[in-house]
mmCIF file of C-alpha atoms in Angstrom:
data_model
loop_
_atom_site.group_PDB
_atom_site.id
_atom_site.type_symbol
_atom_site.label_atom_id
_atom_site.label_comp_id
_atom_site.label_asym_id
_atom_site.label_seq_id
_atom_site.Cartn_x
_atom_site.Cartn_y
_atom_site.Cartn_z
ATOM 1 C CA ASP A 1 112.967 61.837 111.868
ATOM 2 C CA THR A 2 115.536 64.591 112.128
ATOM 3 C CA GLU A 3 117.365 63.399 115.014
ATOM 4 C CA VAL A 4 120.912 62.294 115.844
ATOM 5 C CA THR A 5 121.110 60.367 119.035
ATOM 6 C CA GLN A 6 124.094 59.724 121.152
ATOM 7 C CA THR A 7 124.764 57.338 124.110
ATOM 8 C CA PRO A 8 125.866 57.553 126.800
ATOM 9 C CA LYS A 9 124.774 61.077 127.753
ATOM 10 C CA HIS A 10 127.372 61.280 130.470
ATOM 11 C CA LEU A 11 130.555 58.957 130.924
ATOM 12 C CA VAL A 12 133.149 58.960 133.627
ATOM 13 C CA MET A 13 136.105 56.725 133.043
ATOM 14 C CA GLY A 14 139.538 56.077 134.417
ATOM 15 C CA MET A 15 142.802 56.353 132.417
ATOM 16 C CA THR A 16 143.104 52.697 131.961
ATOM 17 C CA ASN A 17 139.362 51.928 130.881
ATOM 18 C CA LYS A 18 138.209 51.168 127.425
ATOM 19 C CA LYS A 19 134.920 52.581 126.568
ATOM 20 C CA SER A 20 132.825 53.500 123.389
ATOM 21 C CA LEU A 21 130.603 56.381 122.388
ATOM 22 C CA LYS A 22 127.782 55.687 120.020
ATOM 23 C CA CYS A 23 125.946 57.757 117.643
ATOM 24 C CA GLU A 24 122.931 56.955 115.383
ATOM 25 C CA GLN A 25 120.984 58.782 112.705
ATOM 26 C CA HIS A 26 118.047 57.685 110.510
ATOM 27 C CA MET A 27 117.891 60.422 108.121
ATOM 28 C CA GLY A 28 119.772 58.693 105.424
ATOM 29 C CA HIS A 29 122.685 60.992 105.734
ATOM 30 C CA ARG A 30 125.901 59.714 104.291
ATOM 31 C CA ALA A 31 128.386 61.885 106.055
ATOM 32 C CA MET A 32 128.917 61.604 109.814
ATOM 33 C CA TYR A 33 131.372 63.642 112.102
ATOM 34 C CA TRP A 34 132.906 63.447 115.559
ATOM 35 C CA TYR A 35 133.662 66.789 117.292
ATOM 36 C CA LYS A 36 135.332 67.507 120.589
ATOM 37 C CA GLN A 37 134.159 70.631 122.450
ATOM 38 C CA LYS A 38 135.701 72.190 125.545
ATOM 39 C CA ALA A 39 133.771 74.523 127.815
ATOM 40 C CA LYS A 40 133.377 77.951 126.189
ATOM 41 C CA LYS A 41 135.150 76.796 123.164
ATOM 42 C CA PRO A 42 133.872 75.996 119.539
ATOM 43 C CA PRO A 43 133.522 72.362 118.352
ATOM 44 C CA GLU A 44 136.803 71.027 116.992
ATOM 45 C CA LEU A 45 136.475 68.522 114.171
ATOM 46 C CA MET A 46 138.115 65.090 114.936
ATOM 47 C CA PHE A 47 136.951 62.730 112.112
ATOM 48 C CA VAL A 48 134.696 62.648 109.085
ATOM 49 C CA TYR A 49 133.099 59.512 107.528
ATOM 50 C CA SER A 50 131.741 59.756 104.006
ATOM 51 C CA TYR A 51 129.783 56.550 102.744
ATOM 52 C CA GLU A 52 131.239 54.665 105.672
ATOM 53 C CA LYS A 53 134.749 55.477 104.837
ATOM 54 C CA LEU A 54 137.024 57.715 106.881
ATOM 55 C CA SER A 55 137.519 60.891 104.878
ATOM 56 C CA ILE A 56 139.180 63.196 107.383
ATOM 57 C CA ASN A 57 141.292 62.374 110.499
ATOM 58 C CA GLU A 58 142.405 65.646 112.132
ATOM 59 C CA SER A 59 145.606 64.346 113.484
ATOM 60 C CA VAL A 60 143.720 62.825 116.443
ATOM 61 C CA PRO A 61 145.712 60.756 118.882
ATOM 62 C CA SER A 62 145.329 56.958 118.419
ATOM 63 C CA ARG A 63 143.706 56.691 121.731
ATOM 64 C CA PHE A 64 140.552 57.742 119.857
ATOM 65 C CA SER A 65 139.462 55.212 117.388
ATOM 66 C CA PRO A 66 136.355 55.774 115.026
ATOM 67 C CA GLU A 67 134.386 53.125 113.460
ATOM 68 C CA CYS A 68 131.304 53.160 111.110
ATOM 69 C CA PRO A 69 129.861 49.867 111.099
ATOM 70 C CA ASN A 70 126.986 51.073 108.634
ATOM 71 C CA SER A 71 125.561 54.212 107.277
ATOM 72 C CA SER A 72 123.452 54.849 110.390
ATOM 73 C CA LEU A 73 126.045 54.281 113.013
ATOM 74 C CA LEU A 74 129.190 55.917 114.175
ATOM 75 C CA ASN A 75 131.240 54.784 117.244
ATOM 76 C CA LEU A 76 134.185 56.240 119.051
ATOM 77 C CA HIS A 77 136.251 53.881 120.853
ATOM 78 C CA LEU A 78 138.231 55.311 123.775
ATOM 79 C CA HIS A 79 141.389 53.907 125.332
ATOM 80 C CA ALA A 80 144.069 55.034 127.691
ATOM 81 C CA LEU A 81 142.573 58.601 127.749
ATOM 82 C CA GLN A 82 144.113 61.457 129.769
ATOM 83 C CA PRO A 83 142.343 63.859 131.981
ATOM 84 C CA GLU A 84 142.636 66.767 129.289
ATOM 85 C CA ASP A 85 140.436 64.565 127.086
ATOM 86 C CA SER A 86 137.436 65.540 129.293
ATOM 87 C CA ALA A 87 135.084 67.334 127.111
ATOM 88 C CA LEU A 88 131.746 67.236 125.358
ATOM 89 C CA TYR A 89 131.812 64.821 122.263
ATOM 90 C CA LEU A 90 129.439 65.737 119.568
ATOM 91 C CA CYS A 91 128.273 63.584 116.630
ATOM 92 C CA ALA A 92 126.917 65.217 113.649
ATOM 93 C CA SER A 93 125.559 64.017 110.279
ATOM 94 C CA SER A 94 124.942 65.716 106.789
ATOM 95 C CA GLN A 95 123.285 64.407 103.734
ATOM 96 C CA GLY A 96 126.736 64.278 102.175
ATOM 97 C CA LEU A 97 129.906 66.278 101.658
ATOM 98 C CA LEU A 98 129.116 67.917 98.494
ATOM 99 C CA ALA A 99 127.786 71.629 98.065
ATOM 100 C CA GLY A 100 124.076 71.816 98.760
ATOM 101 C CA ALA A 101 124.330 69.040 101.356
ATOM 102 C CA LEU A 102 126.195 70.749 103.903
ATOM 103 C CA GLU A 103 123.863 71.428 106.931
ATOM 104 C CA GLN A 104 124.967 69.464 109.940
ATOM 105 C CA TYR A 105 122.605 68.066 112.456
ATOM 106 C CA PHE A 106 124.174 67.595 115.745
ATOM 107 C CA GLY A 107 123.447 64.975 118.491
ATOM 108 C CA PRO A 108 123.042 66.070 122.108
ATOM 109 C CA GLY A 109 126.677 65.062 122.907
ATOM 110 C CA THR A 110 128.316 62.861 125.516
ATOM 111 C CA ARG A 111 129.910 64.627 128.399
ATOM 112 C CA LEU A 112 132.981 62.706 129.069
ATOM 113 C CA THR A 113 135.133 62.923 132.229
ATOM 114 C CA VAL A 114 138.441 61.179 132.467
ATOM 115 C CA THR A 115 139.671 60.718 136.118
ATOM 116 C CA GLY B 1 146.153 80.522 108.197
ATOM 117 C CA GLN B 2 142.440 80.159 109.004
ATOM 118 C CA ASN B 3 140.798 82.535 111.340
ATOM 119 C CA ILE B 4 137.155 83.394 112.287
ATOM 120 C CA ASP B 5 136.560 86.268 114.496
ATOM 121 C CA GLN B 6 133.291 87.153 116.232
ATOM 122 C CA PRO B 7 132.691 89.253 119.446
ATOM 123 C CA THR B 8 133.012 87.198 122.814
ATOM 124 C CA GLU B 9 129.781 88.665 124.376
ATOM 125 C CA MET B 10 126.730 90.767 123.475
ATOM 126 C CA THR B 11 123.957 91.922 125.660
ATOM 127 C CA ALA B 12 120.636 93.123 124.219
ATOM 128 C CA THR B 13 117.128 93.869 125.435
ATOM 129 C CA GLU B 14 114.048 91.703 124.900
ATOM 130 C CA GLY B 15 112.127 92.858 121.875
ATOM 131 C CA ALA B 16 115.118 94.582 120.427
ATOM 132 C CA ILE B 17 117.209 93.847 117.191
ATOM 133 C CA VAL B 18 120.891 92.660 117.525
ATOM 134 C CA GLN B 19 123.432 92.093 114.913
ATOM 135 C CA ILE B 20 126.260 89.721 115.539
ATOM 136 C CA ASN B 21 129.128 90.015 113.165
ATOM 137 C CA CYS B 22 131.734 87.589 111.958
ATOM 138 C CA THR B 23 134.872 87.923 109.855
ATOM 139 C CA TYR B 24 136.854 85.128 108.445
ATOM 140 C CA GLN B 25 140.021 84.377 106.598
ATOM 141 C CA THR B 26 139.973 80.759 105.425
ATOM 142 C CA SER B 27 141.864 78.582 102.804
ATOM 143 C CA GLY B 28 139.061 78.518 100.255
ATOM 144 C CA PHE B 29 135.265 79.188 100.897
ATOM 145 C CA ASN B 30 132.396 76.863 100.219
ATOM 146 C CA GLY B 31 129.657 78.360 102.409
ATOM 147 C CA LEU B 32 129.110 80.083 105.845
ATOM 148 C CA PHE B 33 126.878 78.753 108.557
ATOM 149 C CA TRP B 34 125.415 80.180 111.613
ATOM 150 C CA TYR B 35 124.582 77.864 114.581
ATOM 151 C CA GLN B 36 122.851 78.468 117.840
ATOM 152 C CA GLN B 37 124.010 76.638 121.017
ATOM 153 C CA HIS B 38 122.381 76.778 124.558
ATOM 154 C CA ALA B 39 124.622 75.960 127.318
ATOM 155 C CA GLY B 40 125.243 72.233 127.666
ATOM 156 C CA GLU B 41 123.271 71.516 124.488
ATOM 157 C CA ALA B 42 124.268 70.596 120.835
ATOM 158 C CA PRO B 43 124.543 73.306 118.125
ATOM 159 C CA THR B 44 121.414 73.683 116.023
ATOM 160 C CA PHE B 45 121.554 74.979 112.372
ATOM 161 C CA LEU B 46 120.230 78.488 111.793
ATOM 162 C CA SER B 47 121.226 79.618 108.185
ATOM 163 C CA TYR B 48 123.531 78.959 105.513
ATOM 164 C CA ASN B 49 125.065 81.507 102.890
ATOM 165 C CA VAL B 50 127.056 80.666 99.991
ATOM 166 C CA LEU B 51 126.361 83.732 97.763
ATOM 167 C CA ASP B 52 126.469 87.311 98.679
ATOM 168 C CA GLY B 53 123.262 88.919 100.107
ATOM 169 C CA LEU B 54 120.781 88.453 102.720
ATOM 170 C CA GLU B 55 118.997 85.270 103.696
ATOM 171 C CA GLU B 56 115.909 85.781 105.729
ATOM 172 C CA LYS B 57 114.220 83.113 107.895
ATOM 173 C CA GLY B 58 111.669 84.356 110.315
ATOM 174 C CA ARG B 59 113.171 86.425 112.998
ATOM 175 C CA PHE B 60 116.631 85.484 111.872
ATOM 176 C CA SER B 61 118.551 86.868 108.825
ATOM 177 C CA SER B 62 122.080 86.322 107.745
ATOM 178 C CA PHE B 63 124.112 88.352 105.543
ATOM 179 C CA LEU B 64 127.211 87.480 103.498
ATOM 180 C CA SER B 65 129.986 89.405 101.625
ATOM 181 C CA ARG B 66 132.555 87.232 100.248
ATOM 182 C CA SER B 67 134.785 89.968 99.026
ATOM 183 C CA LYS B 68 135.071 91.372 102.420
ATOM 184 C CA GLY B 69 135.117 87.959 104.328
ATOM 185 C CA TYR B 70 132.224 89.235 106.431
ATOM 186 C CA SER B 71 129.014 87.959 107.648
ATOM 187 C CA TYR B 72 126.346 88.977 110.088
ATOM 188 C CA LEU B 73 123.498 87.423 111.879
ATOM 189 C CA LEU B 74 120.512 89.595 112.630
ATOM 190 C CA LEU B 75 118.029 88.642 115.321
ATOM 191 C CA LYS B 76 114.709 90.613 115.507
ATOM 192 C CA GLU B 77 112.229 90.779 118.226
ATOM 193 C CA LEU B 78 114.518 89.258 120.808
ATOM 194 C CA GLN B 79 113.104 86.860 123.173
ATOM 195 C CA MET B 80 114.657 85.552 126.394
ATOM 196 C CA LYS B 81 115.106 82.124 124.845
ATOM 197 C CA ASP B 82 117.513 83.754 122.405
ATOM 198 C CA SER B 83 120.154 83.765 125.169
ATOM 199 C CA ALA B 84 122.619 81.457 123.787
ATOM 200 C CA SER B 85 126.009 81.144 121.899
ATOM 201 C CA TYR B 86 126.085 81.895 118.268
ATOM 202 C CA LEU B 87 128.606 80.150 116.286
ATOM 203 C CA CYS B 88 129.772 81.327 112.805
ATOM 204 C CA ALA B 89 131.245 78.534 110.763
ATOM 205 C CA VAL B 90 132.949 78.455 107.468
ATOM 206 C CA ARG B 91 133.457 75.515 105.163
ATOM 207 C CA ASN B 92 136.499 75.464 103.197
ATOM 208 C CA THR B 93 137.001 74.172 99.528
ATOM 209 C CA GLY B 94 138.861 71.047 98.749
ATOM 210 C CA GLY B 95 138.515 69.206 101.979
ATOM 211 C CA PHE B 96 135.313 68.784 103.854
ATOM 212 C CA LYS B 97 136.149 70.725 106.942
ATOM 213 C CA THR B 98 133.717 73.132 108.631
ATOM 214 C CA ILE B 99 135.765 75.489 110.912
ATOM 215 C CA PHE B 100 133.964 77.152 113.788
ATOM 216 C CA GLY B 101 134.424 80.436 115.378
ATOM 217 C CA ALA B 102 134.742 80.751 119.110
ATOM 218 C CA GLY B 103 131.101 81.881 119.367
ATOM 219 C CA THR B 104 129.247 85.024 120.508
ATOM 220 C CA ARG B 105 127.464 84.560 123.790
ATOM 221 C CA LEU B 106 124.306 86.669 123.657
ATOM 222 C CA PHE B 107 122.442 87.640 126.872
ATOM 223 C CA VAL B 108 118.843 88.920 126.440
ATOM 224 C CA LYS B 109 117.630 91.018 129.329
ATOM 225 C CA ALA B 110 114.070 91.977 130.275
#
């Protein structure tokens, strides 16, 4: 199984809503990532988890809250978002963070629209 | 600063060969990746270079020169399905960040 799954595929939410994005992988990977991608722009790293611990937070606003309940799951909790947060949110995983284990497998993404 | 440059768009003909260049300036270097991304889909891994030279994988090859901060992706025998964005990405040392270039949109015409 070389698949990273993400739910939901599409999400429309108001600025006062609370929602969560979910990501799952069963490849035994120990590093998981959240990226944000705007149209015609490259993915921008938001968070990196290694062995279920937050390793990198790229100065992301607190209205985005990541969670890694176990080695296979990664959540992104959303609260009080702004319209400019509308984007494709990509989850990725890799074997680890060390050299030789760097290839990232991406999920299909969640297309988020904030109204 | 950190910068990855690649052409915005390229057009090539089915069956031809195309080379997509990437130059980078990053704080440290721990490998360069090429990803393919079709519109509305997730990026998929194509290649990884950490040492100088050419890596070949079927119709795709990737070259790296660390001293020049330069890489290219070579696509042979182009097919219509190769129309996509090609992202050059560099992993820096120390941290665990992979920085993506803006991508090159390749259009393959009949």
